[in-house]
Amino acid sequence: MATKTVSADSGSLFRTLFNLWPYMWPTGRADLKARVIWATVFLVVAKFVLIGVPYFFKWATDSLSRDGAAVPLLPAFLLAPVMLVVAYNVVRILQLGLNQLRDSLFARVGQHAVRQLAYRTFVHMHDLSLRFHLERRTGGLSRIIERGTKGIETIVRFTILNTAPTILEFALTAVVFAVAYGWIYVVVVAVTVWLYTWFTVWASDWRITIRREMNDSDTDANTKAIDSLLNYETVKYFNNEAMEARRFDKSMARYEVAATQTWTSLGWLNFGQGVIFGAGMTVAMVMSALEVQAGTQTIGDFVFINALLMQLSMPLNFIGFIYREIRQGLTDIEKMFELLDVPAEVVDRPGARSLAATSGAVEFRDVHFAYDPNRPILKGVSFSVPAGKTVAIVGPSGAGKSTISRLLFRFYDIQSGAILIDGQDIRDVSQDSLRAVIGMVPQDTVLFNDTIAYNIRYGRPDASEDDVRRAAELAQIAGFIDKLPEGYQSMVGERGLKLSGGEKQRVAIARTILKAPPILMLDEATSALDTQTEQEIQAALDTVSRGRTTLVIAHRLSTVISADEIIVLRDGRIAERGTHQSLLAARGLYASMWDRQREATEAEERLRVAREADELGVVVRRRTSEV
Ligand SMILES: Nc1ncnc2c1ncn2[C@@H]1O[C@H](COP(=O)(O)OP(=O)(O)OP(=O)(O)O)[C@@H](O)[C@H]1O
Ligand SMILES: [Mg+2]
């Protein structure tokens, strides 16, 4: 990751331009290449016209001061002062028009580059591993992409559309001065331009650090705000609004200081530039004034020099701004390229085949795994789920149950051992083909902020309306959806927060039903449901998992009685295994968990009966505390 240490120096500008070049001159897009060529033609023509503008001004002045001797090239009728004034303005307008033409021709090319790179970054984000995303803050990530994309636009626009033409303009101006007024003027202009550029670069470099601090604090404040709003409910539970506000305000205070400095330093930069240019201008004008007095130059020459210098000051002014923008763009792009450089943790082996899933038998063979090398989570887990059978994994919280599901899905690679599907190591096959055969109902379902229909159809985007309905019925959610005023078109809110936990899970089940994979992975799929609904869903799940290889992770043991094998996981090892009956008979960990849960269920049952008998909530609450 070499880019991490690269600061935004001219080396990285050239590297960035080099990296961007294929996007500016895209193979197979003759239309875009033609645009680049035409834009360049207009650019050059516009600059030649631009140099002509002060000439018309000079001729007009000379003919107004009745000193027309210096206009040798034009036919007599054009020499009328009024015609010259008109011509002067027409040429100015023509030059403006050419510039606009160039910009609009090039806009398409630039935007195409922006889109391509934004697309690449987006795709790369999805290629990166779960670990990366758990560690990064999504708010910060989206800002980096947003700024980086803008940065590309800046670089493309300012280097190609402004810097190159400005250099051409300097060269033309120098030639005009040298030919018409002698080298001494060229020296004055060159020194001024050099000083101006040097000062601008120096001051802008100084401002970059300030600017970075401003960006960092901006990102920081933004992430805090998003995080705080995502945790809206938690904030309320703990009455911590004031604390959240203070935390946010602290970041904003940092931003305030940095932003203020950014503006004051900009003031100094602009002032310094003004002083340098003013000095150069004074020298050139005085030289010209003396020559007019001495009779070696006309008044027209005097205004010509003034006009040419004023004209030059515009791109110069711009070059300061452009330098700042390019540096800024590089800072932003740097971050985005860093992201693009982050290697994906889990990658397909070169030439990985597709998984040939025949029956969907799953096997874990002495699997060792740790998220963090210092803390092993799975310490040699072996089990197998024969094709079409159901194996349940139970055990205390934090034992590593959900980890097993993430490993089967290959969100992480294991340290040693092997995970096989139909005898093929999942590291040898493409991730796409692996994930296509596994249906996952995760422990925490997060939904897209769209309609219920969209979220269900996510399981198989080309599913028909009838298929969606049938899946919803199987998942026991159709009744609920039909009761909603907007039915399947109801929005579920951000992350699906407008649905209850149980409803979200049923949506997740429905979309997995639509996917219809040979292997099913259910993580606590019924944990958020009351006993009544759970039984209904259980029936649905039984139907769905019939004939499918199923791995169930459950807290509620009552849901796994009928599993072909139950594995009790404790501390990353298999503590016990067997059928429900044999485990009960063994009187071990499973049996004690079972007893405890039965007591809890009975208590719940007593409570339910009490609630039905009592009509007064107060009494119920008293009884609850008795229980
Ligand atoms: N991304 C992660 N990085 C580091 N540690 C993790 C990560 N995810 C989980 N862990 C740790 O791994 C252990 C096993 O987690 P896992 O989610 O597999 O537990 P579980 O058995 O599913 O528990 P529960 O029944 O509460 O869902 C936990 O101690 C957890 O803190
Ligand atoms: Mg879990």
JSON list of N, CA and C in Angstrom, two decimals, residues 100-146:
[
{"chain": "A", "resi": 100, "resn": "GLN", "atom": "N", "xyz": [-16.66, 28.13, -24.07]},
{"chain": "A", "resi": 100, "resn": "GLN", "atom": "CA", "xyz": [-17.85, 27.39, -23.61]},
{"chain": "A", "resi": 100, "resn": "GLN", "atom": "C", "xyz": [-18.01, 26.11, -24.43]},
{"chain": "A", "resi": 101, "resn": "LEU", "atom": "N", "xyz": [-17.76, 26.23, -25.72]},
{"chain": "A", "resi": 101, "resn": "LEU", "atom": "CA", "xyz": [-17.86, 25.07, -26.60]},
{"chain": "A", "resi": 101, "resn": "LEU", "atom": "C", "xyz": [-16.92, 23.97, -26.13]},
{"chain": "A", "resi": 102, "resn": "ARG", "atom": "N", "xyz": [-15.69, 24.38, -25.84]},
{"chain": "A", "resi": 102, "resn": "ARG", "atom": "CA", "xyz": [-14.68, 23.44, -25.36]},
{"chain": "A", "resi": 102, "resn": "ARG", "atom": "C", "xyz": [-15.15, 22.76, -24.07]},
{"chain": "A", "resi": 103, "resn": "ASP", "atom": "N", "xyz": [-15.65, 23.58, -23.12]},
{"chain": "A", "resi": 103, "resn": "ASP", "atom": "CA", "xyz": [-16.07, 23.01, -21.84]},
{"chain": "A", "resi": 103, "resn": "ASP", "atom": "C", "xyz": [-17.21, 22.03, -22.01]},
{"chain": "A", "resi": 104, "resn": "SER", "atom": "N", "xyz": [-18.19, 22.40, -22.85]},
{"chain": "A", "resi": 104, "resn": "SER", "atom": "CA", "xyz": [-19.33, 21.49, -22.93]},
{"chain": "A", "resi": 104, "resn": "SER", "atom": "C", "xyz": [-18.96, 20.23, -23.70]},
{"chain": "A", "resi": 105, "resn": "LEU", "atom": "N", "xyz": [-18.03, 20.34, -24.64]},
{"chain": "A", "resi": 105, "resn": "LEU", "atom": "CA", "xyz": [-17.58, 19.13, -25.33]},
{"chain": "A", "resi": 105, "resn": "LEU", "atom": "C", "xyz": [-16.87, 18.19, -24.36]},
{"chain": "A", "resi": 106, "resn": "PHE", "atom": "N", "xyz": [-16.08, 18.80, -23.47]},
{"chain": "A", "resi": 106, "resn": "PHE", "atom": "CA", "xyz": [-15.27, 17.98, -22.60]},
{"chain": "A", "resi": 106, "resn": "PHE", "atom": "C", "xyz": [-16.05, 17.44, -21.40]},
{"chain": "A", "resi": 107, "resn": "ALA", "atom": "N", "xyz": [-17.14, 18.14, -21.04]},
{"chain": "A", "resi": 107, "resn": "ALA", "atom": "CA", "xyz": [-17.89, 17.75, -19.85]},
{"chain": "A", "resi": 107, "resn": "ALA", "atom": "C", "xyz": [-18.24, 16.26, -19.88]},
{"chain": "A", "resi": 108, "resn": "ARG", "atom": "N", "xyz": [-18.69, 15.79, -21.03]},
{"chain": "A", "resi": 108, "resn": "ARG", "atom": "CA", "xyz": [-19.10, 14.40, -21.18]},
{"chain": "A", "resi": 108, "resn": "ARG", "atom": "C", "xyz": [-17.95, 13.45, -20.86]},
{"chain": "A", "resi": 109, "resn": "VAL", "atom": "N", "xyz": [-16.76, 13.81, -21.34]},
{"chain": "A", "resi": 109, "resn": "VAL", "atom": "CA", "xyz": [-15.58, 12.97, -21.11]},
{"chain": "A", "resi": 109, "resn": "VAL", "atom": "C", "xyz": [-15.26, 12.90, -19.61]},
{"chain": "A", "resi": 110, "resn": "GLY", "atom": "N", "xyz": [-15.25, 14.09, -18.99]},
{"chain": "A", "resi": 110, "resn": "GLY", "atom": "CA", "xyz": [-14.94, 14.14, -17.56]},
{"chain": "A", "resi": 110, "resn": "GLY", "atom": "C", "xyz": [-15.94, 13.36, -16.73]},
{"chain": "A", "resi": 111, "resn": "GLN", "atom": "N", "xyz": [-17.22, 13.58, -17.05]},
{"chain": "A", "resi": 111, "resn": "GLN", "atom": "CA", "xyz": [-18.26, 12.90, -16.27]},
{"chain": "A", "resi": 111, "resn": "GLN", "atom": "C", "xyz": [-18.21, 11.40, -16.47]},
{"chain": "A", "resi": 112, "resn": "HIS", "atom": "N", "xyz": [-17.83, 10.98, -17.66]},
{"chain": "A", "resi": 112, "resn": "HIS", "atom": "CA", "xyz": [-17.70, 9.55, -17.92]},
{"chain": "A", "resi": 112, "resn": "HIS", "atom": "C", "xyz": [-16.61, 8.97, -17.02]},
{"chain": "A", "resi": 113, "resn": "ALA", "atom": "N", "xyz": [-15.50, 9.70, -16.88]},
{"chain": "A", "resi": 113, "resn": "ALA", "atom": "CA", "xyz": [-14.41, 9.23, -16.02]},
{"chain": "A", "resi": 113, "resn": "ALA", "atom": "C", "xyz": [-14.87, 9.14, -14.57]},
{"chain": "A", "resi": 114, "resn": "VAL", "atom": "N", "xyz": [-15.59, 10.18, -14.13]},
{"chain": "A", "resi": 114, "resn": "VAL", "atom": "CA", "xyz": [-16.08, 10.19, -12.76]},
{"chain": "A", "resi": 114, "resn": "VAL", "atom": "C", "xyz": [-16.96, 8.97, -12.51]},
{"chain": "A", "resi": 115, "resn": "ARG", "atom": "N", "xyz": [-17.87, 8.72, -13.45]},
{"chain": "A", "resi": 115, "resn": "ARG", "atom": "CA", "xyz": [-18.80, 7.61, -13.26]},
{"chain": "A", "resi": 115, "resn": "ARG", "atom": "C", "xyz": [-18.07, 6.27, -13.20]},
{"chain": "A", "resi": 116, "resn": "GLN", "atom": "N", "xyz": [-17.11, 6.09, -14.13]},
{"chain": "A", "resi": 116, "resn": "GLN", "atom": "CA", "xyz": [-16.36, 4.84, -14.15]},
{"chain": "A", "resi": 116, "resn": "GLN", "atom": "C", "xyz": [-15.63, 4.59, -12.83]},
{"chain": "A", "resi": 117, "resn": "LEU", "atom": "N", "xyz": [-14.99, 5.65, -12.32]},
{"chain": "A", "resi": 117, "resn": "LEU", "atom": "CA", "xyz": [-14.21, 5.46, -11.10]},
{"chain": "A", "resi": 117, "resn": "LEU", "atom": "C", "xyz": [-15.11, 5.26, -9.89]},
{"chain": "A", "resi": 118, "resn": "ALA", "atom": "N", "xyz": [-16.22, 6.01, -9.84]},
{"chain": "A", "resi": 118, "resn": "ALA", "atom": "CA", "xyz": [-17.15, 5.84, -8.74]},
{"chain": "A", "resi": 118, "resn": "ALA", "atom": "C", "xyz": [-17.70, 4.41, -8.76]},
{"chain": "A", "resi": 119, "resn": "TYR", "atom": "N", "xyz": [-17.97, 3.92, -9.94]},
{"chain": "A", "resi": 119, "resn": "TYR", "atom": "CA", "xyz": [-18.47, 2.56, -10.10]},
{"chain": "A", "resi": 119, "resn": "TYR", "atom": "C", "xyz": [-17.45, 1.54, -9.59]},
{"chain": "A", "resi": 120, "resn": "ARG", "atom": "N", "xyz": [-16.19, 1.76, -9.99]},
{"chain": "A", "resi": 120, "resn": "ARG", "atom": "CA", "xyz": [-15.14, 0.82, -9.57]},
{"chain": "A", "resi": 120, "resn": "ARG", "atom": "C", "xyz": [-15.02, 0.81, -8.04]},
{"chain": "A", "resi": 121, "resn": "THR", "atom": "N", "xyz": [-15.08, 2.01, -7.45]},
{"chain": "A", "resi": 121, "resn": "THR", "atom": "CA", "xyz": [-14.96, 2.08, -6.00]},
{"chain": "A", "resi": 121, "resn": "THR", "atom": "C", "xyz": [-16.12, 1.39, -5.32]},
{"chain": "A", "resi": 122, "resn": "PHE", "atom": "N", "xyz": [-17.31, 1.62, -5.84]},
{"chain": "A", "resi": 122, "resn": "PHE", "atom": "CA", "xyz": [-18.50, 1.01, -5.26]},
{"chain": "A", "resi": 122, "resn": "PHE", "atom": "C", "xyz": [-18.41, -0.52, -5.31]},
{"chain": "A", "resi": 123, "resn": "VAL", "atom": "N", "xyz": [-18.03, -1.03, -6.46]},
{"chain": "A", "resi": 123, "resn": "VAL", "atom": "CA", "xyz": [-17.89, -2.48, -6.61]},
{"chain": "A", "resi": 123, "resn": "VAL", "atom": "C", "xyz": [-16.83, -3.01, -5.65]},
{"chain": "A", "resi": 124, "resn": "HIS", "atom": "N", "xyz": [-15.75, -2.24, -5.54]},
{"chain": "A", "resi": 124, "resn": "HIS", "atom": "CA", "xyz": [-14.67, -2.67, -4.65]},
{"chain": "A", "resi": 124, "resn": "HIS", "atom": "C", "xyz": [-15.15, -2.73, -3.20]},
{"chain": "A", "resi": 125, "resn": "MET", "atom": "N", "xyz": [-15.99, -1.77, -2.80]},
{"chain": "A", "resi": 125, "resn": "MET", "atom": "CA", "xyz": [-16.51, -1.77, -1.43]},
{"chain": "A", "resi": 125, "resn": "MET", "atom": "C", "xyz": [-17.21, -3.08, -1.13]},
{"chain": "A", "resi": 126, "resn": "HIS", "atom": "N", "xyz": [-17.96, -3.58, -2.11]},
{"chain": "A", "resi": 126, "resn": "HIS", "atom": "CA", "xyz": [-18.67, -4.84, -1.89]},
{"chain": "A", "resi": 126, "resn": "HIS", "atom": "C", "xyz": [-17.74, -6.04, -1.93]},
{"chain": "A", "resi": 127, "resn": "ASP", "atom": "N", "xyz": [-16.58, -5.87, -2.59]},
{"chain": "A", "resi": 127, "resn": "ASP", "atom": "CA", "xyz": [-15.62, -6.98, -2.62]},
{"chain": "A", "resi": 127, "resn": "ASP", "atom": "C", "xyz": [-14.88, -7.11, -1.30]},
{"chain": "A", "resi": 128, "resn": "LEU", "atom": "N", "xyz": [-14.78, -5.99, -0.59]},
{"chain": "A", "resi": 128, "resn": "LEU", "atom": "CA", "xyz": [-14.01, -6.02, 0.66]},
{"chain": "A", "resi": 128, "resn": "LEU", "atom": "C", "xyz": [-14.73, -6.88, 1.69]},
{"chain": "A", "resi": 129, "resn": "SER", "atom": "N", "xyz": [-13.92, -7.36, 2.65]},
{"chain": "A", "resi": 129, "resn": "SER", "atom": "CA", "xyz": [-14.46, -8.36, 3.57]},
{"chain": "A", "resi": 129, "resn": "SER", "atom": "C", "xyz": [-15.35, -7.74, 4.64]},
{"chain": "A", "resi": 130, "resn": "LEU", "atom": "N", "xyz": [-16.09, -8.61, 5.27]},
{"chain": "A", "resi": 130, "resn": "LEU", "atom": "CA", "xyz": [-16.96, -8.21, 6.36]},
{"chain": "A", "resi": 130, "resn": "LEU", "atom": "C", "xyz": [-16.15, -7.53, 7.46]},
{"chain": "A", "resi": 131, "resn": "ARG", "atom": "N", "xyz": [-14.94, -8.07, 7.70]},
{"chain": "A", "resi": 131, "resn": "ARG", "atom": "CA", "xyz": [-14.10, -7.50, 8.75]},
{"chain": "A", "resi": 131, "resn": "ARG", "atom": "C", "xyz": [-13.86, -6.02, 8.49]},
{"chain": "A", "resi": 132, "resn": "PHE", "atom": "N", "xyz": [-13.52, -5.69, 7.22]},
{"chain": "A", "resi": 132, "resn": "PHE", "atom": "CA", "xyz": [-13.28, -4.29, 6.85]},
{"chain": "A", "resi": 132, "resn": "PHE", "atom": "C", "xyz": [-14.50, -3.44, 7.17]},
{"chain": "A", "resi": 133, "resn": "HIS", "atom": "N", "xyz": [-15.66, -3.93, 6.80]},
{"chain": "A", "resi": 133, "resn": "HIS", "atom": "CA", "xyz": [-16.86, -3.11, 6.98]},
{"chain": "A", "resi": 133, "resn": "HIS", "atom": "C", "xyz": [-17.28, -2.98, 8.43]},
{"chain": "A", "resi": 134, "resn": "LEU", "atom": "N", "xyz": [-16.96, -4.01, 9.23]},
{"chain": "A", "resi": 134, "resn": "LEU", "atom": "CA", "xyz": [-17.30, -3.90, 10.64]},
{"chain": "A", "resi": 134, "resn": "LEU", "atom": "C", "xyz": [-16.40, -2.88, 11.31]},
{"chain": "A", "resi": 135, "resn": "GLU", "atom": "N", "xyz": [-15.17, -2.74, 10.77]},
{"chain": "A", "resi": 135, "resn": "GLU", "atom": "CA", "xyz": [-14.24, -1.82, 11.41]},
{"chain": "A", "resi": 135, "resn": "GLU", "atom": "C", "xyz": [-14.39, -0.39, 10.91]},
{"chain": "A", "resi": 136, "resn": "ARG", "atom": "N", "xyz": [-14.89, -0.23, 9.67]},
{"chain": "A", "resi": 136, "resn": "ARG", "atom": "CA", "xyz": [-15.02, 1.12, 9.13]},
{"chain": "A", "resi": 136, "resn": "ARG", "atom": "C", "xyz": [-16.38, 1.69, 9.49]},
{"chain": "A", "resi": 137, "resn": "ARG", "atom": "N", "xyz": [-16.43, 3.01, 9.55]},
{"chain": "A", "resi": 137, "resn": "ARG", "atom": "CA", "xyz": [-17.72, 3.63, 9.80]},
{"chain": "A", "resi": 137, "resn": "ARG", "atom": "C", "xyz": [-18.32, 4.04, 8.47]},
{"chain": "A", "resi": 138, "resn": "THR", "atom": "N", "xyz": [-19.55, 3.56, 8.24]},
{"chain": "A", "resi": 138, "resn": "THR", "atom": "CA", "xyz": [-20.16, 3.74, 6.93]},
{"chain": "A", "resi": 138, "resn": "THR", "atom": "C", "xyz": [-20.27, 5.22, 6.55]},
{"chain": "A", "resi": 139, "resn": "GLY", "atom": "N", "xyz": [-20.61, 6.06, 7.52]},
{"chain": "A", "resi": 139, "resn": "GLY", "atom": "CA", "xyz": [-20.74, 7.49, 7.23]},
{"chain": "A", "resi": 139, "resn": "GLY", "atom": "C", "xyz": [-19.44, 8.04, 6.68]},
{"chain": "A", "resi": 140, "resn": "GLY", "atom": "N", "xyz": [-18.33, 7.73, 7.36]},
{"chain": "A", "resi": 140, "resn": "GLY", "atom": "CA", "xyz": [-17.02, 8.21, 6.93]},
{"chain": "A", "resi": 140, "resn": "GLY", "atom": "C", "xyz": [-16.67, 7.67, 5.55]},
{"chain": "A", "resi": 141, "resn": "LEU", "atom": "N", "xyz": [-17.02, 6.42, 5.32]},
{"chain": "A", "resi": 141, "resn": "LEU", "atom": "CA", "xyz": [-16.72, 5.77, 4.04]},
{"chain": "A", "resi": 141, "resn": "LEU", "atom": "C", "xyz": [-17.43, 6.47, 2.88]},
{"chain": "A", "resi": 142, "resn": "SER", "atom": "N", "xyz": [-18.70, 6.78, 3.08]},
{"chain": "A", "resi": 142, "resn": "SER", "atom": "CA", "xyz": [-19.44, 7.38, 1.97]},
{"chain": "A", "resi": 142, "resn": "SER", "atom": "C", "xyz": [-18.95, 8.79, 1.70]},
{"chain": "A", "resi": 143, "resn": "ARG", "atom": "N", "xyz": [-18.48, 9.48, 2.74]},
{"chain": "A", "resi": 143, "resn": "ARG", "atom": "CA", "xyz": [-17.92, 10.82, 2.53]},
{"chain": "A", "resi": 143, "resn": "ARG", "atom": "C", "xyz": [-16.64, 10.74, 1.72]},
{"chain": "A", "resi": 144, "resn": "ILE", "atom": "N", "xyz": [-15.82, 9.72, 2.03]},
{"chain": "A", "resi": 144, "resn": "ILE", "atom": "CA", "xyz": [-14.55, 9.58, 1.30]},
{"chain": "A", "resi": 144, "resn": "ILE", "atom": "C", "xyz": [-14.84, 9.35, -0.18]},
{"chain": "A", "resi": 145, "resn": "ILE", "atom": "N", "xyz": [-15.80, 8.52, -0.46]},
{"chain": "A", "resi": 145, "resn": "ILE", "atom": "CA", "xyz": [-16.13, 8.24, -1.86]},
{"chain": "A", "resi": 145, "resn": "ILE", "atom": "C", "xyz": [-16.68, 9.50, -2.52]},
{"chain": "A", "resi": 146, "resn": "GLU", "atom": "N", "xyz": [-17.55, 10.19, -1.80]},
{"chain": "A", "resi": 146, "resn": "GLU", "atom": "CA", "xyz": [-18.16, 11.39, -2.36]},
{"chain": "A", "resi": 146, "resn": "GLU", "atom": "C", "xyz": [-17.09, 12.44, -2.68]}
]
